[in-house]
Short mmCIF file of C-alpha atoms in Angstrom, two decimals:
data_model
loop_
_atom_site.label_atom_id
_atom_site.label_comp_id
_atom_site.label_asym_id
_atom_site.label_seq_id
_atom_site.Cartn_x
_atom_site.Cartn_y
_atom_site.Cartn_z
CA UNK A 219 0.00 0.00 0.00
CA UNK A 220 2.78 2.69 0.53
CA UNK A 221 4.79 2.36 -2.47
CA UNK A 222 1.46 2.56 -4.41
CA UNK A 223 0.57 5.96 -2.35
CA UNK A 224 4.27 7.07 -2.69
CA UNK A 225 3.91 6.30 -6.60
CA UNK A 226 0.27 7.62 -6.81
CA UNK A 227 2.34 11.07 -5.28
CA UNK A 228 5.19 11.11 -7.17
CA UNK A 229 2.34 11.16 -10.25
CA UNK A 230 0.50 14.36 -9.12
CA UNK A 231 3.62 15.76 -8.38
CA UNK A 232 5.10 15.85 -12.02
CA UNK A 233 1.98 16.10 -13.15
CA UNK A 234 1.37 19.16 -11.03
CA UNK A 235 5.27 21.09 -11.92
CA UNK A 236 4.66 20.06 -15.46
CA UNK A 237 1.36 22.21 -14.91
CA UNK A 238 3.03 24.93 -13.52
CA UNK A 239 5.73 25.10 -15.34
CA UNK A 240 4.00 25.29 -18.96
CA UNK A 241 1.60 27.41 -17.37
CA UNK A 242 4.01 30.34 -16.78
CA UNK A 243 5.80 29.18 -20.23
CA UNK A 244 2.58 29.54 -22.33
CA UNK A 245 2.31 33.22 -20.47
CA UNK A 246 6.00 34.25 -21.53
CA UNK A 247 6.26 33.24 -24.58
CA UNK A 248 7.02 35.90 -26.74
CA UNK A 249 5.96 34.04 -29.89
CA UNK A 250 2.32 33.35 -30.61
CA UNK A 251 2.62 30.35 -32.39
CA UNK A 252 4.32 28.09 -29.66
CA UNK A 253 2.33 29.97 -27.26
CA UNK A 254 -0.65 27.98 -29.25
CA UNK A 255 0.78 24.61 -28.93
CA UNK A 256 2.33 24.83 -25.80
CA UNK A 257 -1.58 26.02 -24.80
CA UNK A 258 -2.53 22.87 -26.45
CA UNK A 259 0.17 20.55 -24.60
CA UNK A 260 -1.39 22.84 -21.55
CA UNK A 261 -4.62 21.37 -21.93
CA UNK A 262 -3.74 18.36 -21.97
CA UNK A 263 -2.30 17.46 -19.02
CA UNK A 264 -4.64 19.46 -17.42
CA UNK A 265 -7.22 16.57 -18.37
CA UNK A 266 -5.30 13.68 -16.98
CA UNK A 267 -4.79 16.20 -13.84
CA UNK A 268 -8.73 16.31 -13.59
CA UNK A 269 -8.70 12.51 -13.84
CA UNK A 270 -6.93 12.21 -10.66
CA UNK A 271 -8.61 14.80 -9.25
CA UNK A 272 -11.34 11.70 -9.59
CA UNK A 273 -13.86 14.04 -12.47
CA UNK A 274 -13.48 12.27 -15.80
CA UNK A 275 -16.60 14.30 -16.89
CA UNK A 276 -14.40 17.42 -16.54
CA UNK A 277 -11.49 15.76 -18.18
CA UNK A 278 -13.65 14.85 -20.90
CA UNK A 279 -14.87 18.69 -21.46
CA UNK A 280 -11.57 19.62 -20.95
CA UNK A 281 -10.04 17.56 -23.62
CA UNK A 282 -12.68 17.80 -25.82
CA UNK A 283 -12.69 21.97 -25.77
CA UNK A 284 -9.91 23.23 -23.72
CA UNK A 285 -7.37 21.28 -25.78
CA UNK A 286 -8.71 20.33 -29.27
CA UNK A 287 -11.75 22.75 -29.85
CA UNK A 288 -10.15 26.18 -28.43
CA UNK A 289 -6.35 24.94 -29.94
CA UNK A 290 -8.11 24.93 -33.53
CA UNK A 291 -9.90 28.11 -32.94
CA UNK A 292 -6.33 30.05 -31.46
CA UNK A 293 -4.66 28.35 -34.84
CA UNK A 294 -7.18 29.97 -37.15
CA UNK A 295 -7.12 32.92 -34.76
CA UNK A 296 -3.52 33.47 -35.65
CA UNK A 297 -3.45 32.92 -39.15
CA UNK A 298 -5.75 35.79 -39.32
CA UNK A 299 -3.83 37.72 -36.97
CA UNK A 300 -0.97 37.28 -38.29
CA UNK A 301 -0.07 39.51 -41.28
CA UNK A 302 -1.03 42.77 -39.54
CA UNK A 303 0.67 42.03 -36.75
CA UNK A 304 3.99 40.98 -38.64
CA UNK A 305 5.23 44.95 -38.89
CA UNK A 306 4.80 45.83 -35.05
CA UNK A 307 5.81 42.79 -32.83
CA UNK A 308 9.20 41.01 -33.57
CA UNK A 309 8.54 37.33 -33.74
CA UNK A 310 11.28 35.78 -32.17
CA UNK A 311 14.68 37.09 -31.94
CA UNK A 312 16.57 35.22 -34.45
CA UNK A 313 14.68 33.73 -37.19
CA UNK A 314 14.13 30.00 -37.62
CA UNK A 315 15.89 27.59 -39.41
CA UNK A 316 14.80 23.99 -40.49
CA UNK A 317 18.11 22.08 -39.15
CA UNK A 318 18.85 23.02 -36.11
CA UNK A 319 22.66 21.94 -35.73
CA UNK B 11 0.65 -13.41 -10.36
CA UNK B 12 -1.24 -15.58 -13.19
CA UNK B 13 0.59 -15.99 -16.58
CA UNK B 14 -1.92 -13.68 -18.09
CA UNK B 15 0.02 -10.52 -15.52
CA UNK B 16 3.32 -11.95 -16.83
CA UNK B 17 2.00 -11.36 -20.24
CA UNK B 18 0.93 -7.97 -19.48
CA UNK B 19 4.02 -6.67 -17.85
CA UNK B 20 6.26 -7.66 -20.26
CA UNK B 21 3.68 -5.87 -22.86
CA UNK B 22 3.45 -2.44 -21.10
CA UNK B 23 7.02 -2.34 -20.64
CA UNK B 24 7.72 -3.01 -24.36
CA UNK B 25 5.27 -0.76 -24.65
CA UNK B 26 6.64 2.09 -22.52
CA UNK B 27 10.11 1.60 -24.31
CA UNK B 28 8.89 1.93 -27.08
CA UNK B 29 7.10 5.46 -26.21
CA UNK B 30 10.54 6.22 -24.84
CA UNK B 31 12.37 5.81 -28.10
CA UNK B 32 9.69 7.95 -29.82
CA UNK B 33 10.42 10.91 -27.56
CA UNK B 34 14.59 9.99 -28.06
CA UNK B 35 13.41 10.01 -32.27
CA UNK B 36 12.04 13.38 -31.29
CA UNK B 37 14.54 14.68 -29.52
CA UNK B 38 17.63 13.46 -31.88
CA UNK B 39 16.44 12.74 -35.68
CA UNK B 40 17.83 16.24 -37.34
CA UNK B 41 14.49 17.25 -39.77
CA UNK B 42 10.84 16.81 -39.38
CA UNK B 43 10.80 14.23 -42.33
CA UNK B 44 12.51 11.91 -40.03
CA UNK B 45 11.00 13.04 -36.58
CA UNK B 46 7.76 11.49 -38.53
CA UNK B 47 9.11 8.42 -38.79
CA UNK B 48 10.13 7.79 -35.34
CA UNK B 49 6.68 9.34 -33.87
CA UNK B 50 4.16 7.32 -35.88
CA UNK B 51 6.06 4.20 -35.84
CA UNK B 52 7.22 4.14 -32.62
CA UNK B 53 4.01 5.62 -30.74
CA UNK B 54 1.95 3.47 -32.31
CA UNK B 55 3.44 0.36 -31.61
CA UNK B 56 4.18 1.46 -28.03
CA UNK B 57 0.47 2.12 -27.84
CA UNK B 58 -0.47 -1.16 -29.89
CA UNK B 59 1.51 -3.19 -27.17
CA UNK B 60 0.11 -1.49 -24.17
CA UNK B 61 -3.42 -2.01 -25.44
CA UNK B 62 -2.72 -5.39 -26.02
CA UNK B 63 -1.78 -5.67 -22.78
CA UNK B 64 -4.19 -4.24 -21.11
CA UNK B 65 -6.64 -5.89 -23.15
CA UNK B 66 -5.92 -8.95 -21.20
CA UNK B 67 -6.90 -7.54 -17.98
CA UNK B 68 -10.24 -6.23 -19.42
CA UNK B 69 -13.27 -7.48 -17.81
CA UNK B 70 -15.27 -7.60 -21.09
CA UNK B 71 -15.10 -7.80 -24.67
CA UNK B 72 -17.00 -4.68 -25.19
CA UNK B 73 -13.38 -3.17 -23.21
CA UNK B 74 -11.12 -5.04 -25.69
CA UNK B 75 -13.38 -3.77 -28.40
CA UNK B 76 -13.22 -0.47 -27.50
CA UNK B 77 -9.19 -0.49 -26.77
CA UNK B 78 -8.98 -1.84 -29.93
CA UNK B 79 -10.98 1.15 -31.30
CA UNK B 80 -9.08 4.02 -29.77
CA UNK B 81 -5.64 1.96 -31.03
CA UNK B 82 -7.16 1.85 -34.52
CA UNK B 83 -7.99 5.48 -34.32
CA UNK B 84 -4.92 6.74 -33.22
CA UNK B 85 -3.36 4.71 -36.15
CA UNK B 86 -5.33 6.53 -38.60
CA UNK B 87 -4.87 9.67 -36.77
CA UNK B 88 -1.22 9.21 -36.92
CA UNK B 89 -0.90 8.22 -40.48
CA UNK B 90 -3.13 11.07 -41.98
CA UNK B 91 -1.27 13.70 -39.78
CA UNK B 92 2.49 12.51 -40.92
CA UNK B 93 1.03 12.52 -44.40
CA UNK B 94 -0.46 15.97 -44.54
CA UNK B 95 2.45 17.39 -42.42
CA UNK B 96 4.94 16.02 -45.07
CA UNK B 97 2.95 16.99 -48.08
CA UNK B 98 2.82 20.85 -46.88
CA UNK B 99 6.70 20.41 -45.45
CA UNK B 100 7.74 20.29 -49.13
CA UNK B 101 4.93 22.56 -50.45
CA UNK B 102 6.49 25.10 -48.32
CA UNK B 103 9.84 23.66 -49.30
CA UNK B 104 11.95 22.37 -46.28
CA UNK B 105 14.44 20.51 -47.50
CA UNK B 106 15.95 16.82 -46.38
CA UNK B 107 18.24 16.83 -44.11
CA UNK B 108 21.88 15.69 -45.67
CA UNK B 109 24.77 13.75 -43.30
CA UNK C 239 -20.80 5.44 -58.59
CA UNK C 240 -21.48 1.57 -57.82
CA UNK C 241 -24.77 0.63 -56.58
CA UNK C 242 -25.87 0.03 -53.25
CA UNK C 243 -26.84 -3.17 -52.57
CA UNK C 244 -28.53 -5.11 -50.28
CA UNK C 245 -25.28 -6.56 -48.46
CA UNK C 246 -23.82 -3.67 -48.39
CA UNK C 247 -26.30 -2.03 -46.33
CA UNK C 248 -26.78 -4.75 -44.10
CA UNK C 249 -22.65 -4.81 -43.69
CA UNK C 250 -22.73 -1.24 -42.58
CA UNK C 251 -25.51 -1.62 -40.03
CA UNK C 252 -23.70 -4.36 -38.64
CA UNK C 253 -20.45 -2.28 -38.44
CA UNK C 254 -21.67 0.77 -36.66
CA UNK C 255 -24.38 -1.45 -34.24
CA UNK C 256 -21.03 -3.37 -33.39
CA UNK C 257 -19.61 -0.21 -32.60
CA UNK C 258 -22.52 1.13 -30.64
CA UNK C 259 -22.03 -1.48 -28.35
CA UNK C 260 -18.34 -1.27 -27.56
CA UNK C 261 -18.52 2.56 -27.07
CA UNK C 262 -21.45 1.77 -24.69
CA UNK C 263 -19.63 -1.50 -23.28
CA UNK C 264 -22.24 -3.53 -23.50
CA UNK C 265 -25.46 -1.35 -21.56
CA UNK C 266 -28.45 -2.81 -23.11
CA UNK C 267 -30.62 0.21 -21.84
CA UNK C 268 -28.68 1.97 -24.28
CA UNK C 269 -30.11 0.77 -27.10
CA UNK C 270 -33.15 2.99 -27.23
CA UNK C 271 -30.84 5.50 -28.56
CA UNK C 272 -28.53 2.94 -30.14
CA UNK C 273 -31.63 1.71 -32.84
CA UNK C 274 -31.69 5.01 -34.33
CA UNK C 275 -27.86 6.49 -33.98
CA UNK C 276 -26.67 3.07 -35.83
CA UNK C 277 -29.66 3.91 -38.63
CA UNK C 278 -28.45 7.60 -39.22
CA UNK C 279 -24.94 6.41 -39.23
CA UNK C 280 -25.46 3.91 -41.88
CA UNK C 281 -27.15 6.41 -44.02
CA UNK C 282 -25.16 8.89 -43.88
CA UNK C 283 -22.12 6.44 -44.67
CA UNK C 284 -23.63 5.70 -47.22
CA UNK C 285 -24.25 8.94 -48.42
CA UNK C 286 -20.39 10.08 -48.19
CA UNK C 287 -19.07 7.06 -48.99
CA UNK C 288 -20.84 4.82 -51.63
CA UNK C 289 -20.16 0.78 -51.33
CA UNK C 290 -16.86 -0.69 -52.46
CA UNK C 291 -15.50 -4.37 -52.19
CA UNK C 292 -13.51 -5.81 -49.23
CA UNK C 293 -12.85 -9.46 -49.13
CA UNK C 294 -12.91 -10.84 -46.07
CA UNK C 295 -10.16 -14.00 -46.40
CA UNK C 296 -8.06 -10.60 -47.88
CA UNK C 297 -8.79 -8.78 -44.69
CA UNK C 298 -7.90 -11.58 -42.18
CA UNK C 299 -4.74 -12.09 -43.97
CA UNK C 300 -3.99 -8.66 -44.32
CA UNK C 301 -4.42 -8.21 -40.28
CA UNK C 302 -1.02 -10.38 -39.41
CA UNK C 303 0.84 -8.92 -41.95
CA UNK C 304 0.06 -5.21 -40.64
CA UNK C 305 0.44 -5.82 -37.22
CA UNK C 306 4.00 -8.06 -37.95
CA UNK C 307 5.27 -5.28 -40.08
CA UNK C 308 4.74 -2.32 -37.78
CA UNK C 309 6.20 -3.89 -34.97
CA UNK C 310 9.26 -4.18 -37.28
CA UNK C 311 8.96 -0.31 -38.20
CA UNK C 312 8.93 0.30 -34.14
CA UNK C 313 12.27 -1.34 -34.01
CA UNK C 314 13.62 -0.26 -37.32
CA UNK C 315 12.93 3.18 -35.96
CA UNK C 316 13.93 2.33 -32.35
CA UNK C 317 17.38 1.30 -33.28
CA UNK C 318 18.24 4.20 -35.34
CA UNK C 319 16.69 6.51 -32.83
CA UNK C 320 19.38 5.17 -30.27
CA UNK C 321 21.86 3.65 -32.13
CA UNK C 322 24.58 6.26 -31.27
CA UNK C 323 25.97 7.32 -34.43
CA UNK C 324 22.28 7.75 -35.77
CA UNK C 325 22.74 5.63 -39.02
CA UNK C 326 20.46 7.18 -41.36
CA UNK C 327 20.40 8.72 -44.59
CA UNK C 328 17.07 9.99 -45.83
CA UNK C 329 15.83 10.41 -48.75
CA UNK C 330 13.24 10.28 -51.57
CA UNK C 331 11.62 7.40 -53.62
CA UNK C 332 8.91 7.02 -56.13
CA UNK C 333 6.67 4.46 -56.59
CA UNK C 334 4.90 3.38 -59.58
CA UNK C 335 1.46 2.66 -58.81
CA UNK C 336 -0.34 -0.94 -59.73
CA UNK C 337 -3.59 0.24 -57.83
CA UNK C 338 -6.59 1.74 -59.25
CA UNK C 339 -7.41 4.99 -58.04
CA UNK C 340 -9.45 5.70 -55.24
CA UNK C 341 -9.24 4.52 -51.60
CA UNK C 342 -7.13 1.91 -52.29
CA UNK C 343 -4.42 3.70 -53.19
CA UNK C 344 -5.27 6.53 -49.86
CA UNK C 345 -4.92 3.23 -47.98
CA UNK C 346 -1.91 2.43 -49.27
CA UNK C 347 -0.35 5.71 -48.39
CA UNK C 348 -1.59 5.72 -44.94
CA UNK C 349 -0.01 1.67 -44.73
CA UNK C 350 3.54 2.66 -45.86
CA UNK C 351 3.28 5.37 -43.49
CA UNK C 352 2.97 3.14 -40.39
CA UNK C 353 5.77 0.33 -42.01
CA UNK C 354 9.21 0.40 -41.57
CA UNK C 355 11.44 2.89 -42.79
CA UNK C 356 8.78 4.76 -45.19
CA UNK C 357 6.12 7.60 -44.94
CA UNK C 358 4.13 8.67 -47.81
CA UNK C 359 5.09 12.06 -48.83
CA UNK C 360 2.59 12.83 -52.15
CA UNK C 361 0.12 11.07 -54.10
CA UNK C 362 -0.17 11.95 -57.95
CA UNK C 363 -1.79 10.77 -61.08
CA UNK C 364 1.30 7.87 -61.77
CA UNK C 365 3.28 7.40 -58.64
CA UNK C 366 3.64 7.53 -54.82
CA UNK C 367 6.20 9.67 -53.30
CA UNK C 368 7.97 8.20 -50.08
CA UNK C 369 9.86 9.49 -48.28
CA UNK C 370 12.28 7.08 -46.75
CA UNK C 371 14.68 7.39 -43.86
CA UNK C 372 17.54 5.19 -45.27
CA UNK C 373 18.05 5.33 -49.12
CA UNK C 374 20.07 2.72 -49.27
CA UNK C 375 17.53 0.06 -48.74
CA UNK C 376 15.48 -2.14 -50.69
CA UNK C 377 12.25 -0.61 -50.85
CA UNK C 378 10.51 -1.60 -54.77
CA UNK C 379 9.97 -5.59 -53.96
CA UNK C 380 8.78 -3.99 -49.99
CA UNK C 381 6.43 -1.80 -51.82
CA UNK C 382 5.32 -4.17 -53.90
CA UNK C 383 4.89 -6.62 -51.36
CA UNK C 384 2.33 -4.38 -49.54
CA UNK C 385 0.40 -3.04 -52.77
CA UNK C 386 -0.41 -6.81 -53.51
CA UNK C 387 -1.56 -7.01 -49.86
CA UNK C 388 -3.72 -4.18 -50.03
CA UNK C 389 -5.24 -5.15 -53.19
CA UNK C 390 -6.35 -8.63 -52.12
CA UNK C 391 -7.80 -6.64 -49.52
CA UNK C 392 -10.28 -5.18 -51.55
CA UNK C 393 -10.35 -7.76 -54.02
CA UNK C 394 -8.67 -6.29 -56.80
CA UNK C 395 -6.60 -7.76 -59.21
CA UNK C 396 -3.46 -6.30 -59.77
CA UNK C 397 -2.21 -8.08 -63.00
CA UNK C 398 -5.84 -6.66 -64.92
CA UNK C 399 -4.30 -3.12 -64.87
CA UNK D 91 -1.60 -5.17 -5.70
CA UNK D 92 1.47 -5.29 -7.68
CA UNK D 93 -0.26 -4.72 -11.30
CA UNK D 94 -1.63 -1.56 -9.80
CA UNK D 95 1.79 -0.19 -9.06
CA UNK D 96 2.92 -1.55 -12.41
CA UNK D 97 -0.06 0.77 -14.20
CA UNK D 98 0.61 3.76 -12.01
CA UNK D 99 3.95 3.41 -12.61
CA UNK D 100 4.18 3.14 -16.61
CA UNK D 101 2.10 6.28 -15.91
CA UNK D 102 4.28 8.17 -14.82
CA UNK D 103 7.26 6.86 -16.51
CA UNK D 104 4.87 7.90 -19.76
CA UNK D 105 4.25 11.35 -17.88
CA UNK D 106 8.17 11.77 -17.82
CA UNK D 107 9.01 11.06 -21.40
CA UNK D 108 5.98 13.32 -22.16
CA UNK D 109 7.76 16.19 -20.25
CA UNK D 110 11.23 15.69 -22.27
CA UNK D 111 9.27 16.27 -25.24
CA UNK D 112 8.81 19.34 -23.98
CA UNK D 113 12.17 20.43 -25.31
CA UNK D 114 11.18 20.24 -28.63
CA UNK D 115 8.14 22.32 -28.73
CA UNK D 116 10.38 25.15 -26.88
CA UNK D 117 13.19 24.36 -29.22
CA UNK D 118 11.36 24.31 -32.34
CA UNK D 119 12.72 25.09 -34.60
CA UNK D 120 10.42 24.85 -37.33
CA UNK D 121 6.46 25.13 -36.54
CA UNK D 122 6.21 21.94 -37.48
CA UNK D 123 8.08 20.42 -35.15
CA UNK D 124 6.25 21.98 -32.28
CA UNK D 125 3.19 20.87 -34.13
CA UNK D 126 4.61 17.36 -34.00
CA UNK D 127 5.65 17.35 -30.25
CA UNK D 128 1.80 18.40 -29.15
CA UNK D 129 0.97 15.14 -31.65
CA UNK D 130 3.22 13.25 -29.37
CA UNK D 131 1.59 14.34 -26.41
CA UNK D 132 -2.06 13.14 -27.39
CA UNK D 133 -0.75 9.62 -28.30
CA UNK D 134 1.63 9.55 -24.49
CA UNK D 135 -1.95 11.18 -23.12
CA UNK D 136 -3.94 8.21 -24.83
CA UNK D 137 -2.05 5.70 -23.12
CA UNK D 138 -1.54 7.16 -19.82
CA UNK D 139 -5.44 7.48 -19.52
CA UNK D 140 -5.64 3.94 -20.57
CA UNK D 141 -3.04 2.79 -17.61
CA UNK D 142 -5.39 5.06 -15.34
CA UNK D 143 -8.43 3.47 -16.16
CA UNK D 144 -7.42 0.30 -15.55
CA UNK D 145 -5.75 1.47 -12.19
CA UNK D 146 -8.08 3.11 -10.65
CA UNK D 147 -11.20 1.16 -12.20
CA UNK D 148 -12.56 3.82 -13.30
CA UNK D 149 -14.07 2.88 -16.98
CA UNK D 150 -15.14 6.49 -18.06
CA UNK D 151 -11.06 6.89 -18.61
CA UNK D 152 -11.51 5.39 -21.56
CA UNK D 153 -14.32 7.34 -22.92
CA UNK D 154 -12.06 10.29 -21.89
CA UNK D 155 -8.77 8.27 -24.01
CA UNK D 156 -11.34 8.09 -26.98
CA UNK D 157 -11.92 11.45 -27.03
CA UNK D 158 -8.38 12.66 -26.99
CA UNK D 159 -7.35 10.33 -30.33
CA UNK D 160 -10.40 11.83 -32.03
CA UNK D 161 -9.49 15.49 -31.13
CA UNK D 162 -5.52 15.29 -31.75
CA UNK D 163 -5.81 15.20 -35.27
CA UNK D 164 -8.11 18.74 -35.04
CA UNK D 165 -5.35 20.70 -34.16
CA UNK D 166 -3.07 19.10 -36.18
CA UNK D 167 -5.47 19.67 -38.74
CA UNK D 168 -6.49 23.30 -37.96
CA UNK D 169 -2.38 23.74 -38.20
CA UNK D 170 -1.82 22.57 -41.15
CA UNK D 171 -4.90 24.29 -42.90
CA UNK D 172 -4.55 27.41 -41.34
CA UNK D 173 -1.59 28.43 -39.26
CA UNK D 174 0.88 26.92 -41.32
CA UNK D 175 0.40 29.48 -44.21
CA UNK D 176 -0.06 32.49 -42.09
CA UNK D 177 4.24 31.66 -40.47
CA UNK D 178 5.65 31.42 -43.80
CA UNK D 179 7.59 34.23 -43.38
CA UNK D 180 9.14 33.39 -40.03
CA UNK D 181 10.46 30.45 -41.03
CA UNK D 182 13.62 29.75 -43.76
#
């Protein structure tokens, strides 16, 4: 019974600094675009954090809209956003490359 | 332990490897050509071995039926995304990655 | 457009009432809803997607070969992903189709997609694009291979075209 | 007993890889490839809900697991309708 607790803890406990932690990303991010998908990544691990919170109902909702309905929406969002907003905010600071080494 | 638990932890540890390598493919493989690769073949047969797995624990049929369903969906999920993210990789024209 | 018939009707019913009752695992109260949900389904199948031809002895044969040829691609994939050196060399091949147009040949795409070594890049009139993550292998007689599988999966003969 | 500490414990193992996939949606570097990395995390999400469902017996889990293959491929779709175009010039 302990090491299942202990496990069980250890669970919610990355599960809850992952939260966190792409939480404040998501806020920071100065680019849109992988403030979208890390919004998306957001959502879901907020569902498996309602399914230990013991409300699959809400994880349900939550994956349903919170991480596929509202992702697709912010996507189209952006590509409609996007060429106005091209002259006044600075996407990222050096521009991207498709190999990274 | 019954032979059927043997079964399944050997299966969701395969399994879980196997999700493992897909995140290493992720993390290493230099272009997103080849980042495909490793994340539908590797996901899905990390995913296909911890439903079969788990599918010997279910109570019902209706459970392995329904395992079976999400697998199959994720499958097809899988393959039409890597198709339609290659097909607008090279309409936008990123190139292969050379050694 | 082929016509529906009588079996293929009665094959879709059976499909989505057989999926009814795994989503629902099994409630028989369900069914009140079920009756007319698998009815609408059916229909509007057929609607989007008129009948085609899937032979059964093509389809349990087809199952094995899937299932032992992606588990191959997972550790194809697994041992260049941590094989230190990272031995591959990607690149692209085309591929001649055999297959009629049509869903076969989407099938086919989304198949080499999920087997070793190759993902489907473009579809065109004459030939499948793959894209492949080590050019050196052997990947016509492969291809091949699978085209002949999916085609005896929906009963097609190959050697008529 | 033990084949419940087995499940929770591919679960988090699962959770783990899911957060050192992480790095590549920060890292980029194409939009792609942070498009790809939220992919990753439905199919890790799939079978972590799985593992908790049979864990805690709680058969709604997999209701919830069906819903999250279905929706992954809406984003990925809405990305590569949509957003995809509107980056062009940030990337290359």
């Amino acid at each position: 019974m302990e090491a299942l607790t202990q496990l069980q803890l250890a669970f919610d406990a990355v599960l809850g600094l992952a939260l966190l932690w792409l939480a404040w990303q998501t806020l920071a991010s100065p680019e849109l675009f992988r403030a979208i998908v890390l919004f998306i990544a957001f959502g879901l691990l907020m569902a498996l954090a309602w399914v230990r919170l013991e409300a699959p109902d809400v994880a349900l909702a939550e994956a349903a809209i919170g991480a596929g309905l509202t992702g697709a929406l912010l996507l189209t969002a952006l590509s409609r956003l996007e060429p106005k907003n091209k002259s006044k905010i600075p996407h990222s600071k050096k521009p991207e490359s498709e190999v990274d080494e | 332990m019954s032979v059927s638990d043997i079964i399944t932890t050997i299966l969701l540890i395969a399994g879980a490897a196997f999700f493992l390598v897909g995140t290493v493919g992720l993390l290493r493989f230099p272009d997103v050509y080849t980042r495909l690769h490793a994340l539908t073949k590797a996901d899905n047969v990390g995913l296909g071995l911890m439903v079969a797995g788990l599918a010997l624990q279910a109570e019902s049929w209706a459970v392995v039926g329904k395992l079976l369903l999400i697998w199959c969906l994720v499958l097809l999920a899988g393959a039409s995304v890597a198709h339609l993210v290659t097909v607008v990789a090279r309409q936008r024209g990123i190139k292969l990655w050379k050694r | 457009m082929i016509t529906t018939t009588f079996s293929t009707i009665s094959f879709r019913v059976v499909l989505f009432a057989m999926l009814w009752w795994v989503i629902t695992e099994a409630a028989i109260d369900s069914w009140y809803i079920g009756v007319p949900v698998v009815a609408f389904a059916a229909w509007v199948s057929l609607v989007l997607l008129p009948g085609f031809s899937l032979s059964l002895p093509g389809i349990l044969r087809f199952i094995p070969f899937f299932l032992w040829h992606s588990l191959r691609g997972g550790v194809d994939v697994a041992w260049r992903a941590l094989h230190p050196q990272l031995p591959i060399s990607p690149g692209m091949v085309d591929y001649r189709w055999r297959l009629p147009p049509g869903l076969a040949r989407v099938f086919m795409a989304n198949t080499v997609s999920l087997l070793p070594g190759t993902l489907s890049a473009e579809l065109d009139e004459s030939c499948l694009h793959i894209h492949v993550l080590d050019k050196t292998g052997d990947f016509s007689s492969e291809l091949a291979i699978i085209e002949e599988r999916v085609a005896d999966l929906f009963a097609l003969d190959l050697s008529i075209i | 007993m033990f084949m419940e500490m087995l499940y929770i414990g591919m679960a988090l193992f699962l959770l783990l890889t899911l957060v050192a996939g992480l790095w590549r949606i920060l890292r980029g570097p194409t939009a792609a490839d942070r498009m790809l990395a939220a992919q990753l995390f439905g199919t890790t999400a799939v079978a972590c809900l799985l593992l908790l469902a049979q864990a805690l017996e709680q058969p709604p889990l997999r209701d919830v697991a069906l819903v999250f293959a279905l929706l992954a491929v809406v984003a990925a779709v809405a990305f590569v309708r949509r957003a995809w175009v509107a980056d062009r010039e940030t990337e290359e």
